[in-house]
Amino acid sequence: MSSPLTQSSNPRLSAFASLTALATLGLLAAGGLVTSHGAGMAVPDWPNTYGYNLFFFPFSQWVGGVFYEHTHRLLGALVGLLTSVLALWLWGASARPWMRRLGLVLLAAALGALVAWPRRWSDALVLGLAGAALFASSFAWPRCEPSARWLRRLGLAAFVGVVLQGVLGGLRVVLFQDQLGIFHATLAQLFFVLVCALALFTSRWWQNAASVPLSHEARRLPFLVTATTLLILAQLILGACMRHEHAGLAIPDFPLAYGKLWPPMDAASVALANQRRLETVALNPITSFQIGLQMAHRIVAALIVAAVGVCAWQTWRRLGSRSALGRLALVWLGLVLAQALLGAMTIWSDKAADIATAHLLGGALLLALGTFQCLLWFRTGQFGVRWQAKRDTALARAASDVHGRLRPSKAPSPLRSAGALQKTR
Amino acid sequence: MKLKTILLAAGAVALAAPWAPAGDITGTITLKGTPPAEKVIAIYKDDANCKNLSAETPTTRFYVVGPKGELADVVVSVQGISGKSTGASAKPALLDQKNCLYVPQILAVQTGQKLVARNSDPVMHNVDLQPAKDSGNPQKNEAQLPGGADLTFSFPKPEMFLKIKCDVHLWMFAWVSVFDHPFFAVSAKDGTFKIANVPPGKYTLQAAHRKAGMLTREVEVKDGEPAKVDFTLEAK
């Protein structure tokens, strides 16, 4: 059950994982619009919405900032549902009994809630519907084999991640903690990457990818791609810190900063900057720390553009334009240039909500693309060769067990297999 | 007999209190220089509910300046006095939400004094109090439906320009300054202010504007004599 042997591609599962990733991207966009519009506190309560159950909040009240925040919460619920289904699907037919039991528990809880709090009938109804859906769907649940143990664990991690993310978002509202928003934003990016990775791992391509020979020099390239991806993650955290300060643009001009290469950050200059800007929306005053953060964001952005450029050039040089990695590296380069432009436009547009949100999405896609490349390097590079050899060995052993013809000692060793592959190339 | 003496003494104090020595501080605030043009709140007209409440698209209201430079919305306060707040017994201050704008945008209260937030609009608002992190004032965020009951807030600690905002309508924000004494005023549209019944003595008077900055002046208050202090702030 837990070995790579049982790991087989499942096009429907992979398509569903892709759909979950797409929904997560939409959720990220909704979250970006919430912060870009400064509407994070437009719904003062959680998990309710103005006292209503989330799903029963009247549409007529979806106005102004409430629209952005409430839509974000609903999309969060949708992604939560999709992730739960995905995690269960990875367990295949063995999830059926658990679904039935959990469905019955939820139905019982709904009945209990209805008796105990009849005025909160909408909560009981939602709980009951979830239980009934879970119970009923268990009978029509896919009868496929469970995925490999590591995949099931990733699915479980995604489920825990999406629950944690929802709780973090709610606590941000009820505890009035901007700092929680930074964790909420960072976890959102990591969760998106995880769901994208699940879509990749369940794809036919991942299962059938051929190993790629690497020269000694080229073996450094996966590490460069990994370092660049980590730099992008750091940049996203910096961006989340800036975004969740709710102070607007700490530096209003670009490419210069307050008309200089390095902006003045003394108390008097910062006070003057605060006095001179006329805010049309409620913003916190800017601080020298925020100016420093934005300068760091600009510097790291320049480093990332350079690093992605080097990665793309090296990948093309080593693998050519026809390889999947070569094509991905080119897309990565195009995206990072577009992202740099979006960053500049965010400043030139005085942080227009749609442009700032597009910039956030660009960051998420850059991180996902970087992670894809890291995983592909892992899969098709030297590590992949070893993994492939291990898998071949396990297959051979299984065959010998079934037919009793081959002795395990005759199965190719992982290292020999890897060496043979290298020689062939 | 003892009780009678106490009651008589208390009565004498109560009668004498209104005639305790005190003076008023008055003055005018003027703005020097040309302030930056206020920005039109373009998103106001994007809101389906609010856009019909006002014929004109509102602008920001940072510099409310008269024809001769008279500057409104300046918070003038006596410095160096503390622990004199009359608290909840003071007349409640009113913050109205009208035409999807806060009226007034700048106000001042004492610690413990009630601040009443009213929704005069046919639309939903929320009142989000955003005190400075270490101010000791609580952060609150309460919804107010159309026709909903007034919300009442109070602040235990002094704080300058505590921000109040509506997250439903992102252009709606106001500032309340909190003092632990009653000796403060907010300048009117003609730039004038009056701080009444200040005990005699020498004080530092502070004038603070959201954008034009802050100035201080020394002032001496004598019993029954109004003290006049004018301020000239500069447009940054």
XYZ file of C-alpha atoms in Angstrom:
661
model
C 0.000 0.000 0.000
C 2.696 2.416 0.932
C 5.372 1.649 -1.609
C 5.712 3.453 -4.912
C 4.340 0.272 -6.525
C 0.797 1.155 -5.643
C 1.313 4.630 -6.976
C -0.448 4.857 -10.276
C -1.720 7.852 -12.172
C -5.368 8.679 -11.865
C -6.461 11.251 -14.456
C -9.676 12.127 -12.632
C -7.926 12.550 -9.319
C -5.253 14.658 -10.982
C -7.902 16.790 -12.700
C -9.654 17.269 -9.376
C -6.389 18.279 -7.704
C -5.862 20.798 -10.539
C -9.354 22.144 -9.957
C -8.562 22.533 -6.251
C -5.369 24.400 -7.155
C -7.335 26.680 -9.480
C -9.914 27.374 -6.769
C -7.073 28.126 -4.368
C -5.688 30.648 -6.838
C -9.134 32.268 -6.908
C -9.146 32.298 -3.116
C -5.741 33.979 -3.111
C -7.120 36.622 -5.484
C -10.106 37.174 -3.195
C -7.775 37.489 -0.208
C -5.648 39.954 -2.152
C -8.723 42.048 -2.918
C -9.676 42.041 0.762
C -6.345 43.485 1.865
C -6.001 45.751 -1.174
C -9.361 47.303 -0.322
C -8.587 47.348 3.402
C -11.753 45.350 4.010
C -10.390 42.676 6.338
C -12.511 43.889 9.241
C -15.658 44.630 7.220
C -17.327 41.605 8.805
C -16.697 42.056 12.521
C -17.642 38.558 13.658
C -16.414 35.046 12.932
C -17.350 32.270 12.196
C -20.693 34.041 11.761
C -21.274 36.917 9.372
C -23.164 39.745 11.087
C -24.739 37.062 13.263
C -25.832 34.925 10.301
C -24.504 31.523 9.393
C -21.916 32.087 6.656
C -24.148 30.509 3.996
C -27.300 32.378 5.021
C -26.008 35.956 4.978
C -28.487 37.932 2.821
C -27.157 38.802 -0.613
C -28.586 42.327 -0.310
C -26.029 43.007 2.422
C -23.007 42.055 0.298
C -21.968 45.689 -0.109
C -18.712 47.631 -0.043
C -15.982 45.984 1.974
C -18.414 43.294 3.149
C -18.599 41.980 -0.411
C -14.847 41.325 -0.547
C -14.559 39.819 2.925
C -17.671 37.657 2.664
C -16.747 36.376 -0.816
C -13.307 35.512 0.540
C -14.873 33.517 3.365
C -17.216 31.662 1.003
C -14.373 30.822 -1.362
C -12.395 29.646 1.655
C -15.245 27.280 2.501
C -15.263 26.024 -1.104
C -11.511 25.370 -1.077
C -11.929 23.655 2.288
C -14.546 21.373 0.784
C -12.455 20.618 -2.321
C -9.380 19.904 -0.201
C -11.348 17.557 2.043
C -12.612 15.633 -0.994
C -9.085 15.523 -2.436
C -7.608 14.225 0.827
C -10.315 11.542 1.038
C -9.886 10.603 -2.615
C -6.211 9.898 -1.995
C -7.368 7.231 0.471
C -9.418 5.602 -2.271
C -11.977 2.922 -1.355
C -10.650 2.640 2.203
C -12.180 6.066 2.958
C -15.718 4.703 2.568
C -16.308 3.371 6.097
C -14.804 6.523 7.630
C -17.060 8.709 5.519
C -20.123 6.783 6.660
C -19.161 7.039 10.322
C -18.289 10.722 10.099
C -21.484 11.406 8.144
C -23.559 9.782 10.894
C -21.675 11.717 13.586
C -22.373 14.998 11.772
C -26.044 14.109 11.358
C -26.291 13.329 15.078
C -24.490 16.590 15.904
C -26.938 18.484 13.670
C -29.901 16.974 15.494
C -28.312 17.781 18.846
C -27.633 21.365 17.785
C -31.204 21.775 16.572
C -32.575 20.608 19.910
C -30.124 22.618 22.008
C -30.167 25.849 19.968
C -33.347 25.923 17.883
C -32.755 29.588 16.980
C -29.496 28.590 15.296
C -31.337 26.241 12.965
C -29.224 27.377 10.008
C -26.057 26.036 11.650
C -27.782 22.702 12.314
C -28.992 22.609 8.719
C -25.496 23.153 7.303
C -24.078 20.515 9.629
C -26.858 18.089 8.723
C -26.430 18.653 5.001
C -22.679 18.065 5.296
C -23.304 14.831 7.220
C -25.936 13.621 4.750
C -23.698 14.444 1.785
C -20.778 12.607 3.367
C -22.896 9.580 4.205
C -24.559 9.404 0.783
C -21.379 9.984 -1.190
C -19.642 7.139 0.645
C -21.788 4.708 -1.377
C -20.696 6.199 -4.682
C -17.108 6.880 -3.622
C -14.351 5.833 -6.076
C -13.248 2.248 -5.515
C -9.693 2.987 -6.538
C -6.671 1.780 -4.603
C -5.314 4.120 -1.955
C -2.459 6.299 -3.175
C 1.059 5.848 -1.860
C 1.512 6.603 1.815
C 3.510 9.778 1.197
C 0.778 11.090 -1.083
C -1.905 10.315 1.472
C 0.146 12.135 4.065
C 0.432 15.141 1.766
C -3.332 15.059 1.333
C -3.738 15.013 5.093
C -1.280 17.912 5.391
C -3.361 19.859 2.876
C -6.508 19.184 4.909
C -4.835 20.282 8.154
C -3.429 23.300 6.303
C -6.786 24.464 4.998
C -8.425 24.093 8.432
C -5.560 25.946 10.110
C -5.765 28.636 7.455
C -9.469 29.172 8.084
C -8.934 29.398 11.842
C -6.019 31.825 11.379
C -8.155 34.063 9.179
C -10.967 34.018 11.731
C -8.657 34.746 14.659
C -7.186 37.662 12.719
C -10.664 39.197 12.741
C -11.743 38.503 16.297
C -8.364 39.122 17.961
C -7.569 42.299 15.963
C -4.065 40.996 15.277
C -2.445 42.275 12.080
C 0.483 39.910 12.675
C -1.803 36.911 12.285
C -2.600 38.260 8.832
C 1.061 37.802 7.861
C 0.959 34.133 8.882
C -2.403 33.782 7.129
C -0.913 35.194 3.908
C 2.228 33.054 4.089
C 0.325 29.856 4.806
C -1.952 30.677 1.872
C 1.043 30.693 -0.473
C 2.428 27.462 0.958
C -0.964 25.792 0.766
C -1.303 26.812 -2.884
C 2.083 25.266 -3.632
C 1.113 22.068 -1.810
C -2.118 21.674 -3.780
C -0.270 22.365 -7.053
C 2.264 19.722 -6.064
C -0.535 17.230 -5.391
C -1.907 17.917 -8.871
C 1.560 17.226 -10.273
C 2.161 14.084 -8.211
C -1.125 12.507 -9.268
C -0.569 13.265 -12.954
C 0.368 10.691 -15.544
C 3.307 12.837 -16.539
C 4.882 12.562 -13.083
C 4.570 8.792 -13.155
C 6.010 8.378 -16.619
C 8.620 11.118 -16.687
C 11.890 9.929 -18.099
C 15.107 10.632 -16.276
C 17.374 13.277 -17.738
C 21.142 12.862 -17.844
C 23.080 15.639 -16.199
C 26.639 16.622 -16.702
C 28.712 17.244 -13.620
C 28.425 21.030 -14.089
C 24.685 20.925 -14.524
C 24.166 19.217 -11.208
C 24.442 22.596 -9.520
C 21.445 23.882 -11.435
C 18.728 22.214 -9.278
C 20.287 23.832 -6.233
C 20.246 27.246 -7.907
C 16.574 26.776 -8.832
C 15.794 25.694 -5.265
C 17.645 28.687 -3.792
C 15.788 31.036 -6.154
C 12.457 29.481 -5.178
C 13.281 29.958 -1.499
C 14.197 33.573 -2.257
C 10.775 34.003 -3.882
C 9.149 32.596 -0.745
C 11.107 35.085 1.378
C 9.979 37.862 -0.967
C 6.347 36.780 -0.572
C 6.708 36.942 3.209
C 8.173 40.446 2.860
C 5.222 41.380 0.673
C 2.791 39.956 3.237
C 4.454 42.044 5.959
C 4.037 45.181 3.836
C 0.454 44.342 2.916
C -0.654 43.590 6.451
C 0.738 46.816 7.869
C -2.273 48.472 6.184
C -0.238 51.579 5.574
C -0.521 51.844 1.800
C 2.613 52.770 -0.091
C 5.476 53.453 2.283
C 7.414 54.779 -0.724
C 5.203 56.524 -3.270
C 7.631 56.662 -6.217
C 9.592 54.243 -8.377
C 12.329 53.617 -9.508
C 13.572 56.295 -7.100
C 12.455 56.424 -3.479
C 11.277 59.863 -2.369
C 13.298 61.174 -5.309
C 16.514 59.549 -4.111
C 18.378 56.286 -4.540
C 17.969 55.576 -0.827
C 15.048 57.244 0.966
C 15.459 59.372 4.094
C 14.317 57.311 7.078
C 14.841 59.700 10.004
C 11.869 60.567 12.218
C 11.427 64.093 10.846
C 11.375 62.923 7.222
C 8.902 60.143 7.995
C 6.636 62.579 9.883
C 6.748 64.948 6.907
C 5.911 62.110 4.516
C 2.896 61.210 6.644
C 1.717 64.810 6.713
C 2.061 65.273 2.997
C 0.028 62.315 1.849
C -3.739 62.761 1.620
C -5.325 59.348 2.070
C -8.683 58.628 0.491
C -9.007 55.418 2.516
C -8.122 54.801 6.131
C -4.450 53.870 6.293
C -2.034 53.506 9.144
C 0.774 56.054 9.220
C 3.947 54.900 7.554
C 7.055 54.231 9.633
C 10.763 54.078 8.872
C 10.545 50.306 9.361
C 7.978 50.083 6.576
C 10.166 52.174 4.300
C 13.010 49.775 5.055
C 10.747 46.814 4.306
C 9.804 48.239 0.943
C 13.423 48.915 0.042
C 14.249 45.314 1.012
C 11.360 44.151 -1.196
C 12.789 46.107 -4.127
C 16.313 44.782 -3.622
C 15.161 41.166 -3.274
C 13.007 41.660 -6.381
C 16.091 42.668 -8.372
C 17.960 39.619 -7.032
C 15.083 37.337 -8.014
C 14.889 38.713 -11.551
C 18.633 38.124 -11.938
C 18.485 34.637 -10.383
C 15.532 33.528 -12.508
C 17.346 34.879 -15.573
C 20.433 32.801 -14.749
C 18.293 29.707 -14.055
C 16.448 30.087 -17.374
C 19.629 30.607 -19.350
C 21.418 27.684 -17.711
C 18.427 25.364 -18.118
C 18.139 26.222 -21.790
C 21.828 25.759 -22.306
C 21.893 22.359 -20.614
C 18.569 20.874 -21.625
C 17.499 22.796 -24.716
C 14.148 24.300 -25.543
C 12.252 21.055 -26.070
C 12.536 19.754 -22.552
C 9.725 20.391 -20.085
C 12.193 22.028 -17.714
C 13.498 24.287 -20.475
C 9.993 25.432 -21.335
C 9.097 25.935 -17.669
C 12.230 28.001 -17.117
C 11.257 30.225 -20.036
C 7.746 30.727 -18.634
C 9.317 31.469 -15.259
C 11.484 34.156 -16.820
C 8.538 35.729 -18.636
C 6.470 35.670 -15.472
C 9.159 37.244 -13.317
C 9.530 40.106 -15.790
C 5.756 40.629 -15.823
C 5.793 40.484 -12.038
C 8.479 43.171 -11.836
C 6.361 45.366 -14.112
C 3.287 44.714 -11.965
C 5.281 45.713 -8.893
C 6.214 49.005 -10.516
C 2.619 49.534 -11.677
C 1.388 48.928 -8.130
C 3.376 51.977 -7.074
C 2.581 54.105 -10.130
C -1.150 53.405 -9.679
C -1.012 54.380 -5.980
C -1.650 50.743 -5.110
C -4.764 50.222 -7.192
C -6.538 47.186 -5.752
C -6.721 45.174 -8.980
C -3.065 45.738 -9.875
C -1.857 45.013 -6.334
C -3.899 41.803 -6.369
C -2.468 40.795 -9.750
C 0.983 41.370 -8.239
C 0.094 39.043 -5.356
C -1.099 36.362 -7.790
C 2.061 36.767 -9.855
C 4.076 36.039 -6.721
C 2.041 32.914 -6.016
C 2.496 31.639 -9.568
C 6.235 32.350 -9.462
C 6.542 30.317 -6.277
C 4.474 27.475 -7.728
C 6.517 27.442 -10.944
C 9.750 27.452 -8.971
C 8.502 24.556 -6.860
C 7.419 22.671 -9.982
C 10.904 23.005 -11.385
C 12.499 21.865 -8.121
C 10.224 18.811 -8.101
C 10.887 18.072 -11.759
C 14.609 18.347 -11.220
C 14.171 15.947 -8.333
C 12.082 13.599 -10.446
C 14.061 13.627 -13.658
C 17.520 14.453 -12.398
C 19.960 12.471 -10.328
C 17.513 11.905 -7.489
C 14.928 10.748 -9.971
C 17.348 8.264 -11.445
C 17.835 6.689 -8.033
C 14.117 6.801 -7.314
C 13.421 5.163 -10.668
C 15.991 2.470 -9.968
C 14.465 1.809 -6.565
C 11.084 1.518 -8.152
C 12.400 -0.849 -10.822
C 13.936 -2.994 -8.107
C 10.702 -3.128 -6.184
C 8.822 -4.028 -9.360
C 11.242 -6.821 -10.122
C 10.922 -8.152 -6.587
C 7.175 -8.096 -6.807
C 7.309 -9.949 -10.091
C 9.585 -12.576 -8.586
C 7.249 -13.008 -5.654
C 4.316 -13.527 -7.974
C 5.932 -15.843 -10.434
C 8.572 -17.391 -8.237
C 10.980 -17.384 -11.126
C 13.323 -14.535 -10.374
C 15.406 -14.441 -7.232
C 15.519 -11.070 -5.455
C 19.333 -11.043 -5.754
C 19.035 -10.904 -9.530
C 17.022 -7.723 -9.429
C 19.037 -4.699 -10.492
C 20.386 -2.697 -7.627
C 19.379 0.950 -7.493
C 22.945 2.138 -7.889
C 23.698 -0.228 -10.784
C 20.524 0.863 -12.461
C 21.388 4.480 -12.029
C 24.858 3.918 -13.408
C 23.483 2.071 -16.392
C 21.158 4.913 -17.128
C 23.999 7.355 -16.931
C 26.099 5.280 -19.314
C 23.327 4.979 -21.829
C 23.256 8.728 -21.995
C -25.025 67.497 64.999
C -21.970 66.009 63.251
C -24.039 65.046 60.216
C -25.535 68.512 60.057
C -22.072 70.071 60.009
C -20.959 67.779 57.203
C -24.039 68.531 55.143
C -23.592 72.257 55.638
C -19.947 72.034 54.611
C -20.818 69.984 51.526
C -23.480 72.470 50.553
C -21.067 75.359 50.965
C -18.532 73.632 48.706
C -21.212 72.862 46.108
C -22.354 76.478 46.073
C -18.859 77.813 45.926
C -17.722 75.543 43.079
C -19.291 77.446 40.174
C -17.508 80.535 41.337
C -14.152 78.845 41.640
C -11.487 81.057 40.075
C -11.159 80.261 36.376
C -10.627 81.874 33.004
C -11.261 81.073 29.365
C -8.673 80.563 26.676
C -9.752 81.701 23.245
C -7.991 82.140 19.963
C -7.915 81.620 16.226
C -6.011 79.109 14.131
C -4.723 80.252 10.775
C -3.075 78.270 8.025
C -0.074 79.783 6.280
C 0.646 78.678 2.756
C -1.415 76.852 0.170
C -2.590 73.436 1.240
C -2.540 70.577 -1.279
C -5.783 70.102 -3.200
C -8.111 67.655 -1.523
C -8.583 64.357 -3.384
C -11.913 63.324 -4.854
C -13.100 60.052 -3.297
C -13.738 58.285 -6.588
C -14.756 54.972 -5.004
C -17.725 56.711 -3.354
C -19.569 56.630 -6.657
C -18.794 52.949 -7.122
C -20.862 52.059 -4.084
C -24.408 51.239 -5.139
C -25.873 52.273 -1.790
C -23.933 55.416 -0.993
C -23.718 57.071 -4.406
C -27.376 58.085 -4.292
C -27.098 59.728 -0.894
C -25.118 62.711 -2.088
C -25.373 64.668 -5.329
C -21.689 65.503 -5.279
C -18.780 63.140 -5.013
C -17.134 63.981 -1.695
C -13.474 64.839 -1.329
C -11.037 64.254 1.488
C -11.417 66.788 4.320
C -7.947 67.274 5.698
C -7.594 71.028 5.241
C -10.888 72.778 6.046
C -9.727 76.333 5.412
C -11.702 79.595 5.340
C -11.142 82.473 2.880
C -8.620 84.180 5.155
C -6.795 81.003 6.055
C -8.956 80.144 9.078
C -8.256 76.513 9.836
C -10.885 74.156 11.254
C -10.453 70.715 12.844
C -7.431 71.654 14.918
C -7.385 70.015 18.343
C -6.301 72.607 20.932
C -5.547 71.324 24.420
C -4.008 72.443 27.682
C -0.938 70.398 28.514
C 0.295 69.343 31.925
C -3.108 68.694 33.493
C -4.195 65.167 34.279
C -6.716 63.292 36.376
C -9.373 66.001 36.005
C -11.694 64.137 33.673
C -15.375 64.439 34.469
C -15.807 61.077 32.729
C -19.244 59.640 32.139
C -20.941 62.699 33.660
C -19.789 64.828 30.703
C -22.255 65.359 27.875
C -21.846 62.505 25.353
C -20.082 63.375 22.108
C -21.859 62.448 18.878
C -20.254 60.848 15.846
C -22.827 60.650 13.089
C -22.649 58.545 9.931
C -24.403 60.634 7.353
C -24.273 60.260 3.557
C -21.624 57.609 4.104
C -19.294 60.077 5.779
C -18.364 60.626 9.400
C -19.604 63.919 10.841
C -17.532 65.412 12.379
C -14.308 63.946 11.102
C -12.283 65.331 14.002
C -13.575 65.326 17.564
C -12.273 65.198 21.108
C -13.570 63.630 24.314
C -12.495 63.065 27.891
C -11.488 59.694 29.260
C -14.625 57.869 30.320
C -16.882 60.275 28.416
C -19.411 58.559 26.195
C -18.930 58.692 22.446
C -22.191 57.903 20.698
C -21.955 56.569 17.138
C -25.194 57.063 15.201
C -26.160 55.644 11.845
C -28.318 58.213 10.046
C -27.883 56.396 6.727
C -30.188 53.835 5.169
C -27.138 51.574 4.732
C -25.109 49.287 6.966
C -21.899 50.567 8.568
C -19.395 49.211 11.018
C -17.518 51.249 13.586
C -13.949 50.016 13.879
C -11.929 51.679 16.663
C -8.207 51.516 16.026
C -6.266 52.814 19.006
C -2.463 52.853 18.988
C -1.061 49.519 20.124
C 0.290 50.614 23.492
C -2.315 53.252 24.260
C -4.301 51.136 26.690
C -7.518 51.861 24.806
C -9.441 48.802 23.617
C -9.852 47.950 19.948
C -13.474 47.365 19.019
C -15.331 46.628 15.828
C -19.117 46.734 15.889
C -21.687 46.537 13.131
C -24.504 49.071 12.855
C -27.457 48.263 10.632
C -29.668 50.965 9.073
C -31.914 52.328 11.787
C -29.930 50.382 14.350
C -29.518 51.572 17.915
C -26.744 54.047 18.703
C -23.437 52.465 19.661
C -21.703 53.831 22.731
C -17.964 53.771 23.299
C -15.632 55.249 25.876
C -11.880 55.382 26.228
C -9.988 54.827 29.479
C -6.674 56.380 28.400
C -5.612 59.666 26.797
C -4.624 59.347 23.151
C -4.189 61.778 20.279
C -5.965 61.085 17.012
C -7.365 57.636 17.700
C -8.623 56.398 14.341
C -12.205 55.292 13.768
C -13.053 53.701 10.442
C -15.787 51.922 8.582
C -14.564 48.812 6.774
C -17.739 48.582 4.720
C -17.049 52.017 3.198
C -13.321 52.349 3.034
C -13.241 56.118 2.605
C -15.022 56.663 5.925
C -12.639 57.517 8.716
C -12.522 59.946 11.615
C -10.216 60.703 14.531
C -11.041 61.235 18.148
C -8.536 62.698 20.604
C -8.924 61.634 24.226
C -7.854 63.785 27.210
C -8.099 63.075 30.898
C -9.346 66.623 31.567
C -12.006 68.861 30.038
C -9.640 71.636 28.888
C -9.600 71.155 25.123
C -11.475 72.299 22.027
C -11.665 71.641 18.303
C -11.413 74.741 16.111
C -14.565 75.716 14.236
C -14.896 76.557 10.540
C -13.916 80.160 11.261
C -10.754 78.890 12.925
C -11.808 79.952 16.425
C -11.687 77.911 19.576
C -12.637 78.415 23.221
C -11.511 76.426 26.231
C -13.700 77.419 29.155
C -13.150 77.486 32.914
C -9.440 76.803 33.008
C -8.055 77.147 36.554
C -5.635 80.080 36.907
C -2.032 79.259 36.244
C 0.647 79.051 33.602
C 0.166 76.408 30.939
C 1.440 75.136 27.652
C -1.249 75.168 24.993
C -0.961 72.712 22.105
C -2.609 72.965 18.693
C -2.516 69.749 16.643
C -3.743 69.225 13.088
C -3.718 65.874 11.241
C -1.626 67.199 8.385
C -0.353 70.666 9.254
C 1.429 69.381 12.339
C 1.602 70.645 15.887
C 2.511 73.895 17.662
C 2.712 74.883 21.332
C 2.380 78.272 23.054
C 2.769 79.354 26.653
C -0.296 80.936 28.223
C -1.168 82.390 31.612
C -4.743 82.160 32.812
C -5.918 84.667 35.388
C -9.166 84.533 37.277
C -11.983 86.043 35.251
C -9.665 87.280 32.504
C -9.882 85.606 29.111
C -6.509 84.656 27.692
C -6.107 84.920 23.948
C -3.715 82.685 22.018
C -3.542 82.499 18.227
C -1.731 79.840 16.256
C -0.428 79.888 12.708
C 0.195 76.458 11.250
C 1.995 75.903 7.981
C 0.794 73.788 5.090
C 3.364 71.029 4.600
